[in-house]
Coordinates of C-alpha atoms and ligand atoms in Angstrom, one line a residue:
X13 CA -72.0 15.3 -163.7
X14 CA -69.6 18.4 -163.9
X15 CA -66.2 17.2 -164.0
X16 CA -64.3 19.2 -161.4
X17 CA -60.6 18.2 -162.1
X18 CA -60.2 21.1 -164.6
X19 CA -61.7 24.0 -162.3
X20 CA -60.5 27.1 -161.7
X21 CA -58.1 27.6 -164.5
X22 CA -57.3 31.1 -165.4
X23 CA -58.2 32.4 -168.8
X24 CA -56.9 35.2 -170.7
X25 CA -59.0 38.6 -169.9
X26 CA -61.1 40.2 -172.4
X27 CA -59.7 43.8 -173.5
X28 CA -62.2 46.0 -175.7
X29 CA -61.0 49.3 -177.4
X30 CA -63.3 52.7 -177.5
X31 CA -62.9 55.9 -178.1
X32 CA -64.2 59.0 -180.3
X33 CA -63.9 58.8 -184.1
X34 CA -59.6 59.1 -185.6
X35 CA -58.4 59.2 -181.8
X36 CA -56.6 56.2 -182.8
X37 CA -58.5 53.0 -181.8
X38 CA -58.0 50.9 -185.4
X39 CA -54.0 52.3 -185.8
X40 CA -53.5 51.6 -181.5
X41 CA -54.7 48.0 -182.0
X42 CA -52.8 47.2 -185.3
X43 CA -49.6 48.6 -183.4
X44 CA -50.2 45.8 -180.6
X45 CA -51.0 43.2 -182.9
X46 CA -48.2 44.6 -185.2
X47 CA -45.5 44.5 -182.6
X48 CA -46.4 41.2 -181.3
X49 CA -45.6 40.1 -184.6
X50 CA -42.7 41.3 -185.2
X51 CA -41.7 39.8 -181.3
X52 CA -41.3 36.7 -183.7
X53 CA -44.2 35.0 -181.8
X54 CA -44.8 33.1 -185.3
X55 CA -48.0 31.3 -184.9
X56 CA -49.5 32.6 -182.4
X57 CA -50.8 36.3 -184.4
X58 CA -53.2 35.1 -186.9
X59 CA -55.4 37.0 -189.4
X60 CA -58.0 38.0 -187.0
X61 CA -61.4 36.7 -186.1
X62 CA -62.8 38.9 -184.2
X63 CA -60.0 38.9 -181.2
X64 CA -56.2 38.7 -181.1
X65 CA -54.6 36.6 -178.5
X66 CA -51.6 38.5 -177.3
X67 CA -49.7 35.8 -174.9
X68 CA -47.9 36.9 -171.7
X69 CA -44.6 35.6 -173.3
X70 CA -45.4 38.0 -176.3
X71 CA -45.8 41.4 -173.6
X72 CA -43.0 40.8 -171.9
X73 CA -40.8 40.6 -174.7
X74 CA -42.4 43.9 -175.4
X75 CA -42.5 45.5 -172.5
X76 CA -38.8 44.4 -171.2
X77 CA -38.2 45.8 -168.6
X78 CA -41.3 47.1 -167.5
X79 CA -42.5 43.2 -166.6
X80 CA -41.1 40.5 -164.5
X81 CA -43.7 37.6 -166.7
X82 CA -42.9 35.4 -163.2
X83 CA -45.3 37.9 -161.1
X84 CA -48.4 36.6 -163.0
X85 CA -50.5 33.6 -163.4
X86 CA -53.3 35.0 -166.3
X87 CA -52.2 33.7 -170.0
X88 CA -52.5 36.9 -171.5
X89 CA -54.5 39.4 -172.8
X90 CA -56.7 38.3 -175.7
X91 CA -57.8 42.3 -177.8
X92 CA -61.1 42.6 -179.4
X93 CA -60.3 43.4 -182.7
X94 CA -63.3 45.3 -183.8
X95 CA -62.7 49.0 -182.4
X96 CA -65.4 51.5 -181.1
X97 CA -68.4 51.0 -177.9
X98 CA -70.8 49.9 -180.6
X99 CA -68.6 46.2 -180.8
X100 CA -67.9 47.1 -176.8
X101 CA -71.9 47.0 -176.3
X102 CA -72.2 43.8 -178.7
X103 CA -69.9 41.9 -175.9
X104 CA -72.7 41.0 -173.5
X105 CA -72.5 38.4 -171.4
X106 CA -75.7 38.2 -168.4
X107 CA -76.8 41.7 -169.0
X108 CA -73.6 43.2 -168.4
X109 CA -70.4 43.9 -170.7
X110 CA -68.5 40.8 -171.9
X111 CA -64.8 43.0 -172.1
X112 CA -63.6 42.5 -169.0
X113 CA -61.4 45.6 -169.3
X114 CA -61.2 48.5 -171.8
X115 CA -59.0 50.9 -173.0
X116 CA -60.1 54.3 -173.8
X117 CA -58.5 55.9 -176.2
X118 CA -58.1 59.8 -176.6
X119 CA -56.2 61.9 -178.6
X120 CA -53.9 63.9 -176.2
X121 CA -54.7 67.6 -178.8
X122 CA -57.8 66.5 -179.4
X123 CA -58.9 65.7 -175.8
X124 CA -62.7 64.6 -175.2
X125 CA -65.1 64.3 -177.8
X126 CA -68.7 63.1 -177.8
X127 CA -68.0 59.8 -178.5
X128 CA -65.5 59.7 -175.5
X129 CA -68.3 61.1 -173.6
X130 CA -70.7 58.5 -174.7
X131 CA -68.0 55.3 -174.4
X132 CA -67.6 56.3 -170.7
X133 CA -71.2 56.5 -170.4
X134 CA -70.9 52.6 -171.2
X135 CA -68.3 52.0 -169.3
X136 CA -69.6 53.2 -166.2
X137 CA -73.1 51.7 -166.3
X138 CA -71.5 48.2 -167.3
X139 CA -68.8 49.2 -164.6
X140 CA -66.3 48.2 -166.4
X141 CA -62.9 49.2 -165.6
X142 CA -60.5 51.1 -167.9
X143 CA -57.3 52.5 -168.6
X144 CA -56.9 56.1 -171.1
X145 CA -54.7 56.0 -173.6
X146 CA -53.5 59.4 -174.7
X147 CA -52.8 59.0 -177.6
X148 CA -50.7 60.7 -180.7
X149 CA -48.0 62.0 -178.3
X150 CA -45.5 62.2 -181.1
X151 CA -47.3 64.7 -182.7
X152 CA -46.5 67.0 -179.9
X153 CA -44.5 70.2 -181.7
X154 CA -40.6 69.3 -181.3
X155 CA -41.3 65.8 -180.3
X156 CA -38.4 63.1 -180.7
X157 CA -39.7 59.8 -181.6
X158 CA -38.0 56.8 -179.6
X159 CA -40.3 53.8 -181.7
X160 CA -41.5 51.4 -179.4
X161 CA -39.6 52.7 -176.2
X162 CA -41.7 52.9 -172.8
X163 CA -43.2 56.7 -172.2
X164 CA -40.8 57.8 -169.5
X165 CA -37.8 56.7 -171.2
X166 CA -39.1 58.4 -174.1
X167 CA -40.1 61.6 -172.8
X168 CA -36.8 61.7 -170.9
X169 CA -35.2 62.2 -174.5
X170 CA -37.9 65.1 -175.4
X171 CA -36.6 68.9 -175.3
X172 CA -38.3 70.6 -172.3
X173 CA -40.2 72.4 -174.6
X174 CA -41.9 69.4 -175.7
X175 CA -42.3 68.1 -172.4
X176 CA -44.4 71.1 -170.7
X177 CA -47.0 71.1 -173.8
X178 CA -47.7 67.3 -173.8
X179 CA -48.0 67.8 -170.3
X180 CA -50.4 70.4 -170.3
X181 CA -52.9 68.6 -172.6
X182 CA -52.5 65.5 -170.3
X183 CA -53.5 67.3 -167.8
X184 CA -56.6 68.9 -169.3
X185 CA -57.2 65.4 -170.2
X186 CA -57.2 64.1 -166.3
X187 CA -59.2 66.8 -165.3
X188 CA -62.0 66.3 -167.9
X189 CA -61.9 62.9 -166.3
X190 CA -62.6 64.1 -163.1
X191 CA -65.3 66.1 -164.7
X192 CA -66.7 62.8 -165.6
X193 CA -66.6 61.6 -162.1
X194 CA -63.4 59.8 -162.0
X195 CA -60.7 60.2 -160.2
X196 CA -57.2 59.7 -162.3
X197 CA -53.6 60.5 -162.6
X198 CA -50.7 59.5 -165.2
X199 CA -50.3 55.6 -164.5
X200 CA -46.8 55.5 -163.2
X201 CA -48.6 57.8 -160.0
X202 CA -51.7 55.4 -159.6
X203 CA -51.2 53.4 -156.2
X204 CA -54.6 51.8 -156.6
X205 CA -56.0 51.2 -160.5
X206 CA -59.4 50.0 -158.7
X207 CA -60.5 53.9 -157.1
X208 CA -58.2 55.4 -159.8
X209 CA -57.8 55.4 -163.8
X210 CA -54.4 55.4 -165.0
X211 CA -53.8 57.6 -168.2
X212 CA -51.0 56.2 -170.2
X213 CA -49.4 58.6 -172.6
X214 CA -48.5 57.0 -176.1
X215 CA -48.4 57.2 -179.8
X216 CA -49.9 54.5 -182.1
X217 CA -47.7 55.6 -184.6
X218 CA -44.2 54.7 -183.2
X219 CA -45.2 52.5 -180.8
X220 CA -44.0 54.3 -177.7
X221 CA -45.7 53.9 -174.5
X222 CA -46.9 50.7 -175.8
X223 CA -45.2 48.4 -173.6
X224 CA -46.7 50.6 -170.9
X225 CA -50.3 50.2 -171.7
X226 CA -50.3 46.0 -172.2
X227 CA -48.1 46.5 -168.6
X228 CA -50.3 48.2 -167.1
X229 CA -53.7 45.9 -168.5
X230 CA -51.9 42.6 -167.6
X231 CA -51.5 44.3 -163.8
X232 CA -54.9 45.8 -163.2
X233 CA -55.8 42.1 -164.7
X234 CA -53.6 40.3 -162.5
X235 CA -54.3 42.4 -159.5
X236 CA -57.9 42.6 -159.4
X237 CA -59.4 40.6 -161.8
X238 CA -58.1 37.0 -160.9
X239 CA -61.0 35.6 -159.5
X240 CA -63.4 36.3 -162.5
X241 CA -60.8 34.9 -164.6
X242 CA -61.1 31.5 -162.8
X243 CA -63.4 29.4 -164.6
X244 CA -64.0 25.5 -165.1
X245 CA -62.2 25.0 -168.7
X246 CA -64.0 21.8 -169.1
X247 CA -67.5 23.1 -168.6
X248 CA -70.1 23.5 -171.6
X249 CA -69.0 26.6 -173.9
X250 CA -70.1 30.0 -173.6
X251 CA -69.9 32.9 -175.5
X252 CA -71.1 36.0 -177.2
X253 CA -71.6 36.1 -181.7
X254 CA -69.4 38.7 -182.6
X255 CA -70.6 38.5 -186.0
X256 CA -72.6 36.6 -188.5
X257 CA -70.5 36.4 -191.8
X258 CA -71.2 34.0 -195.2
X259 CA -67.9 32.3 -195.8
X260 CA -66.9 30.3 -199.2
X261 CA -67.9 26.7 -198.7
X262 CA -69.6 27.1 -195.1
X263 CA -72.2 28.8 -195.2
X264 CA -73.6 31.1 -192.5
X265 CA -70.7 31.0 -189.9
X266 CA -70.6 33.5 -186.9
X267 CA -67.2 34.7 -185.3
X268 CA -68.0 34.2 -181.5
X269 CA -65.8 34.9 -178.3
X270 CA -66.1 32.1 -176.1
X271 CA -64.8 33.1 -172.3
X272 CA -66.0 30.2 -170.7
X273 CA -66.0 26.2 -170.6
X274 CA -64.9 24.8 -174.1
X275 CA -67.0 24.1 -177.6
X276 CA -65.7 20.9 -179.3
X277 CA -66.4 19.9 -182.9
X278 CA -70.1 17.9 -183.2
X279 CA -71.4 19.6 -180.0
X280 CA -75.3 20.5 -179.7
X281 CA -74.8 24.0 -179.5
X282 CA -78.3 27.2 -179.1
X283 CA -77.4 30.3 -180.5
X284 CA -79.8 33.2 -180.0
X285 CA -81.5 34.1 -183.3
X286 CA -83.7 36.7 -184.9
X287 CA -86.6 35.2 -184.3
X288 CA -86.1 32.8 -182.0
X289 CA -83.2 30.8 -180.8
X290 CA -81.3 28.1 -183.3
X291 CA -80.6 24.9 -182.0
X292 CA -77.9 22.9 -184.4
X293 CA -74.8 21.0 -184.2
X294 CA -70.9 22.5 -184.5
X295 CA -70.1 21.1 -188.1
X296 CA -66.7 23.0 -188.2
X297 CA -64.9 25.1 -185.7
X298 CA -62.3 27.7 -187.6
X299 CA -59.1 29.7 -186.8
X300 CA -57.1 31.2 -189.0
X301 CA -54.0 30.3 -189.9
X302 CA -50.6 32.1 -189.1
X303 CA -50.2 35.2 -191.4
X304 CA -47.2 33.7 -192.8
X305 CA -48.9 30.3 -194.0
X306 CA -52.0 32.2 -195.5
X307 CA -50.9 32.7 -198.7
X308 CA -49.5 29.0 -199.6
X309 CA -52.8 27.0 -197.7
X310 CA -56.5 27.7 -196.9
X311 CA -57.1 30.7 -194.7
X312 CA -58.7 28.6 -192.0
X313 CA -57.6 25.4 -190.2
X314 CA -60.2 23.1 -188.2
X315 CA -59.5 22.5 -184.9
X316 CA -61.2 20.0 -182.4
X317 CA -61.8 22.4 -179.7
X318 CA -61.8 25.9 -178.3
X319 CA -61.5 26.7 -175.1
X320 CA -62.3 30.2 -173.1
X321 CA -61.2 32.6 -173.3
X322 CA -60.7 32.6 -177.5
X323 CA -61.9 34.1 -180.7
X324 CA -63.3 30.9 -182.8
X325 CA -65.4 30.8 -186.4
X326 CA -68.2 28.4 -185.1
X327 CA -69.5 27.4 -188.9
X328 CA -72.8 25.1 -188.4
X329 CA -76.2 24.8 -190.5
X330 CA -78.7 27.1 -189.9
X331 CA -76.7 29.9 -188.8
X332 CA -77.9 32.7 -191.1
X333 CA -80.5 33.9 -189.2
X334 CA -77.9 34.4 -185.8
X335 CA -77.7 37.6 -184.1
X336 CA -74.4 40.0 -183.4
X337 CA -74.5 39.8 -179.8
X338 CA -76.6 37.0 -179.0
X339 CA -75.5 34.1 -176.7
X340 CA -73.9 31.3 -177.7
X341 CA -74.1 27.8 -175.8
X342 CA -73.2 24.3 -176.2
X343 CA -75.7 22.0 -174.6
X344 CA -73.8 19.5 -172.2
X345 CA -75.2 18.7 -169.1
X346 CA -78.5 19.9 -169.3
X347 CA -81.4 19.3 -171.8
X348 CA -81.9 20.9 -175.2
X349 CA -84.8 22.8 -173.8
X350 CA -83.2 23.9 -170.4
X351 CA -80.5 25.6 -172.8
X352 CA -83.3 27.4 -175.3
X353 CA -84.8 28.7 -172.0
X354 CA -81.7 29.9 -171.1
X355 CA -80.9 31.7 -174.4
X356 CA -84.9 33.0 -174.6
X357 CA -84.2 34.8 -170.9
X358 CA -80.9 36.5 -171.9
X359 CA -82.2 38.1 -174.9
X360 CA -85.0 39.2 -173.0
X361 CA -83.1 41.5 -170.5
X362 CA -82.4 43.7 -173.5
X363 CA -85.4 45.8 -172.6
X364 CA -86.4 48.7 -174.9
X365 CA -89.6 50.1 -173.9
X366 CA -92.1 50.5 -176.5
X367 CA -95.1 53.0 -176.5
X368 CA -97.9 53.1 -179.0
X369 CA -97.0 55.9 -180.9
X370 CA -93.0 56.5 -181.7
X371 CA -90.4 55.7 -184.1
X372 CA -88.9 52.4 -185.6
X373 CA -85.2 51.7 -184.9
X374 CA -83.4 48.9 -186.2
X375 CA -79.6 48.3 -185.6
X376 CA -76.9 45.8 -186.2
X377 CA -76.6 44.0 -183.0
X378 CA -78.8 43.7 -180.1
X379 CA -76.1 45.7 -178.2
X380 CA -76.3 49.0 -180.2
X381 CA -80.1 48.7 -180.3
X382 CA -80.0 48.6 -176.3
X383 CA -77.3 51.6 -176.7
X384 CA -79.6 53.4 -179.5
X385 CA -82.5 52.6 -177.0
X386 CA -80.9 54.6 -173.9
X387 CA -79.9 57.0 -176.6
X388 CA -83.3 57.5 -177.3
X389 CA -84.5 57.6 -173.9
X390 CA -82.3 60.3 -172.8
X391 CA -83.7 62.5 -175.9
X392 CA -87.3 61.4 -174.7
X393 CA -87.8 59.8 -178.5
X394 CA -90.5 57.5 -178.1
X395 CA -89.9 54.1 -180.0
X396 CA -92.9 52.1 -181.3
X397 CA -90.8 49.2 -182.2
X398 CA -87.2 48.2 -182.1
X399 CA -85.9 45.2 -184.2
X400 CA -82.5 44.0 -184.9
X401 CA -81.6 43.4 -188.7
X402 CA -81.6 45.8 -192.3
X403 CA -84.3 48.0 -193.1
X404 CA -87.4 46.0 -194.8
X405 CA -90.5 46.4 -196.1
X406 CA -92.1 45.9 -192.8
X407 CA -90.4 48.4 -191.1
X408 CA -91.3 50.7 -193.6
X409 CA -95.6 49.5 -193.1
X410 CA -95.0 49.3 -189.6
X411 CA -93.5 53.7 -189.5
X412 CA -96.3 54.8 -191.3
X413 CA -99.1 53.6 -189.1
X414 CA -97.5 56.1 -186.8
X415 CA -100.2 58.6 -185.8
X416 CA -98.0 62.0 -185.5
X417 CA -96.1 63.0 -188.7
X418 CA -92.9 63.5 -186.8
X419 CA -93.2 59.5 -185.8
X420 CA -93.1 58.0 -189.3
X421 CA -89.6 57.9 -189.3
X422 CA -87.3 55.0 -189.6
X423 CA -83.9 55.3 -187.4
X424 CA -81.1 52.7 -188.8
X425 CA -77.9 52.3 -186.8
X426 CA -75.4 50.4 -188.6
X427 CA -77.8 49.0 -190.8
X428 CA -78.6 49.3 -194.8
X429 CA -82.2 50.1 -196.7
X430 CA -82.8 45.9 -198.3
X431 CA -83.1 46.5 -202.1
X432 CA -86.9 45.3 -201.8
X433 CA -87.5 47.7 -199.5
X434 CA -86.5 51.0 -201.5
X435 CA -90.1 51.1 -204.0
X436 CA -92.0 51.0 -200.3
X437 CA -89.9 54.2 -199.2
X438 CA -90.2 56.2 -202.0
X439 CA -94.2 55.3 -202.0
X440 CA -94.4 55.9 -198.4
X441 CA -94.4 59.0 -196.3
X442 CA -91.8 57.6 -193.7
X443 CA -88.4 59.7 -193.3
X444 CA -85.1 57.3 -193.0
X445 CA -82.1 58.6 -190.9
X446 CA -78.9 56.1 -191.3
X447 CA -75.6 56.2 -189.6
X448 CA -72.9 54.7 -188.0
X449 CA -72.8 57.4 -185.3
X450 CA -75.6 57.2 -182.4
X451 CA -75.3 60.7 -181.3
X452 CA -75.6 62.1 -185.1
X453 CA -78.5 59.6 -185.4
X454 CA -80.4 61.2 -182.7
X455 CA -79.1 64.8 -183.7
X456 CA -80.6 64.3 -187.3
X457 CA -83.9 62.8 -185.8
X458 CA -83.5 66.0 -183.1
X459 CA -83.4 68.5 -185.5
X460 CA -85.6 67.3 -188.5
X461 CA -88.3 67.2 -185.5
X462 CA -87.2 71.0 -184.6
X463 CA -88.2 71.8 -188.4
X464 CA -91.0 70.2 -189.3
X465 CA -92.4 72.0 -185.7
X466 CA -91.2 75.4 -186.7
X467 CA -92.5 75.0 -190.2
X468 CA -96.3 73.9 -188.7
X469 CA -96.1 77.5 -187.0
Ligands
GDP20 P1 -60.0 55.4 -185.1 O1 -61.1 56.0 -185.9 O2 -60.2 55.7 -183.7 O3 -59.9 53.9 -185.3 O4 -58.7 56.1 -185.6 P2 -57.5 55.6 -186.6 O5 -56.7 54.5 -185.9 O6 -58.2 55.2 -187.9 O7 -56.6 56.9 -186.7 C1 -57.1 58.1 -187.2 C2 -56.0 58.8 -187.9 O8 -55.0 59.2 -186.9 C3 -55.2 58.0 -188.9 O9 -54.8 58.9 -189.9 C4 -54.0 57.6 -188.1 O10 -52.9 57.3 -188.9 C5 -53.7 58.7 -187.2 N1 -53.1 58.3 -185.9 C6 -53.5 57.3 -185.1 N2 -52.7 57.2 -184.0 C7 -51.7 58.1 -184.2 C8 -50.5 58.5 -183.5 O11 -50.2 58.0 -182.4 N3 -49.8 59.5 -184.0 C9 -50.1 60.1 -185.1 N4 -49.3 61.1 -185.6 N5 -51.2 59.8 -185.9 C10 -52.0 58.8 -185.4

């Protein structure tokens, strides 16, 4: 039997951070975790696992002003600290994005660049909505800084001079949105953040426009998102492996987000694995502890339970074979079996079509392998099998049974060559592209194809 008397609590939304290579992503979400510190919210910023919990309190004190905390009922925002779409795609939850909002970050000189391209890509086929930060305003020529001030009262201190450029690039920026299909305007214009994207002009660096952007996330949150929020804070845990990491003493542990119901200490949880799913028991559930008490106790502290929606280190036996991205699930309520079956059909919407004759690809997390997938797609790149998980020997047997030269190649995104594994390569007549980029990845692959053609003429 459910018990109904917790329903419909509000939980914190989930806030992911993209954008193309140096635009900022990393520096933008120290700044917010940095500033909440120093908001003297003691205790509540922690050395991260894989989210930050800003609480409402916390943006309010920064944004002053800007916020009257008494208009809104959601805890918080709680920031994804891993930056860039390839953690964004990792957040699944039911075949669709986990983040329940993003912020899209571009440098205001810089303007789009092929990762922006490919994070809006994302964004709009997992229809997730999003708010552009432009960044790096201060390093408009004759800008003024104003550290940590809102943008208008900032730019209302900036020589005219100053004012007209950064205006100009913002608005090249809003009308390569609207190249991109989207309709958008500088925030404090947008009537309606649902049929238009708010750009929020603001530097990293010093902070300003800061208060803005969590302002302007806690509204579209508050506004439009209330009713996904509501969830049943009693109900069996959920959540999404963020990544699976060794830790001194635990073992295999995975840093998971858990946005709904709650995971207690001892529960029967499945968590989708590489080769099929794990079924163990929560030995040890992990947070860290304040920054301040880190260096005088153990990093972690155990707690009893977690509830949605929070960034927990789930350490349990068994884990080391757990997947980045794969579903996590404590069994209450329903039988062992009913839960694996459950797990077995979400991994199985990650569909990557497979011919007979193609390349291998192998990536970090089942979320870049579905983005490398599309990737490939697009490029009309066949794949002949698609694994998550390093580059091993297998692999290397499986590339050369490809019939066409330009097939025995081995596509790694995110992944390292296994020290077993590099004898086989050298022996074998299979080409390995790696990198952290999916664009370059298929680039490379592109134009090593484009060569070995030309030299075959
Ligand atoms: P990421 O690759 O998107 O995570 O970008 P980073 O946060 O690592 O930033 C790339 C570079 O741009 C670093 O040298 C940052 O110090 C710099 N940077 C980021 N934000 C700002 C900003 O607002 N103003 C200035 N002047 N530099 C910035």
């Amino acid at each position: 039997m459910t018990d109904h008397t917790h329903a419909d609590t509000l939980r914190t939304p989930i806030v992911a951070v993209l954008g193309h290579v140096d635009h900022g992503k990393t520096s933008l979400l120290d700044t917010i975790r940095g500033s909440a510190v120093s908001e003297g919210e003691a205790g509540a910023i922690t050395q991260h696992i894989g989210a930050t919990d800003i609480p409402l309190d916390t943006i309010s004190g920064m944004a002053g002003e800007l916020i009257d905390p008494s208009d809104f009922d959601l805890p918080g925002l709680l920031f994804i600290d891993t930056p860039g779409h390839h953690s964004f795609s990792t957040l699944r939850a039911r075949g669709g994005a986990l983040a329940d909002i993003a912020v899209l970050v571009v440098d205001v000189n810089d303007g789009f660049q092929p990762q922006t391209e490919e994070a809006i890509d994302i964004l709009r086929r997992t229809g997730t909505p999003f708010v552009v930060a432009a960044n790096k305003v201060d390093t408009t020529p004759g800008w003024n800084p104003q550290d940590g001030e809102p943008i208008q009262k900032s730019m209302d201190a900036q020589s005219e001079r100053a004012k007209s450029m950064l205006d100009e690039n913002l608005y090249e920026i809003i009308g390569q949105l609207s190249d991109a299909g989207f309709s958008a305007d500088l925030y404090w214009r947008v009537q309606d953040f649902q049929k238009n994207i708010g750009v929020v002009p603001l530097s990293a660096l010093t902070g300003e426009g800061v208060p803005d952007l969590l302002t302007v996330l806690m509204g579209l949150s508050q506004r439009f998102m209330k009713e996904e929020m509501a969830i049943d804070v009693q109900g069996p845990g959920e959540g999404t492996v963020l990544e699976v990491k060794d830790e001194r003493g635990f073992g295999a542990t995975v840093d998971t987000v858990v946005y709904d119901g709650v995971i207690r200490n001892g529960d029967q949880i499945v968590v989708g694995g590489q080769n099929e799913p794990i079924v163990t028991e929560v030995r040890a559930l992990l947070r860290p502890r304040p920054l301040a008490e880190i260096r005088t106790e153990k990093e972690f502290e155990k707690v009893g339970e977690i509830g949605a929606a929070a960034g927990v280190k789930i350490a349990a036996p068994d884990l080391d074979q757990a997947m980045a991205g794969a579903p996590v699930r404590v069994v209450r309520d329903r039988t062992v079996d009913e839960v694996v079956e459950e797990v077995k059909a979400e991994l199985a919407e990650i569909e990557v079509d497979t011919a007979e004759n193609g390349v291998v690809v192998k990536a970090d997390t089942l979320g870049s392998l579905e983005a490398m997938a599309n990737a490939l797609r697009e490029a009309e790149v066949p794949i002949l099998r698609a694994e998550v998980g390093d580059i091993a020997p297998r692999d290397i047997a499986v590339a050369e049974t490809a019939n066409q030269d330009e097939h025995k190649a081995i596509l790694g995104f995110n992944v390292d060559l296994l020290q077993n594994a590099e004898s086989d390569l050298e022996n074998a007549d299979v080409k390995l592209f790696k990198n952290e980029v999916i664009y370059q990845l298929v680039e490379d692959y592109e134009r090593y194809v484009e060569e070995k053609q030309r030299a075959q003429q």
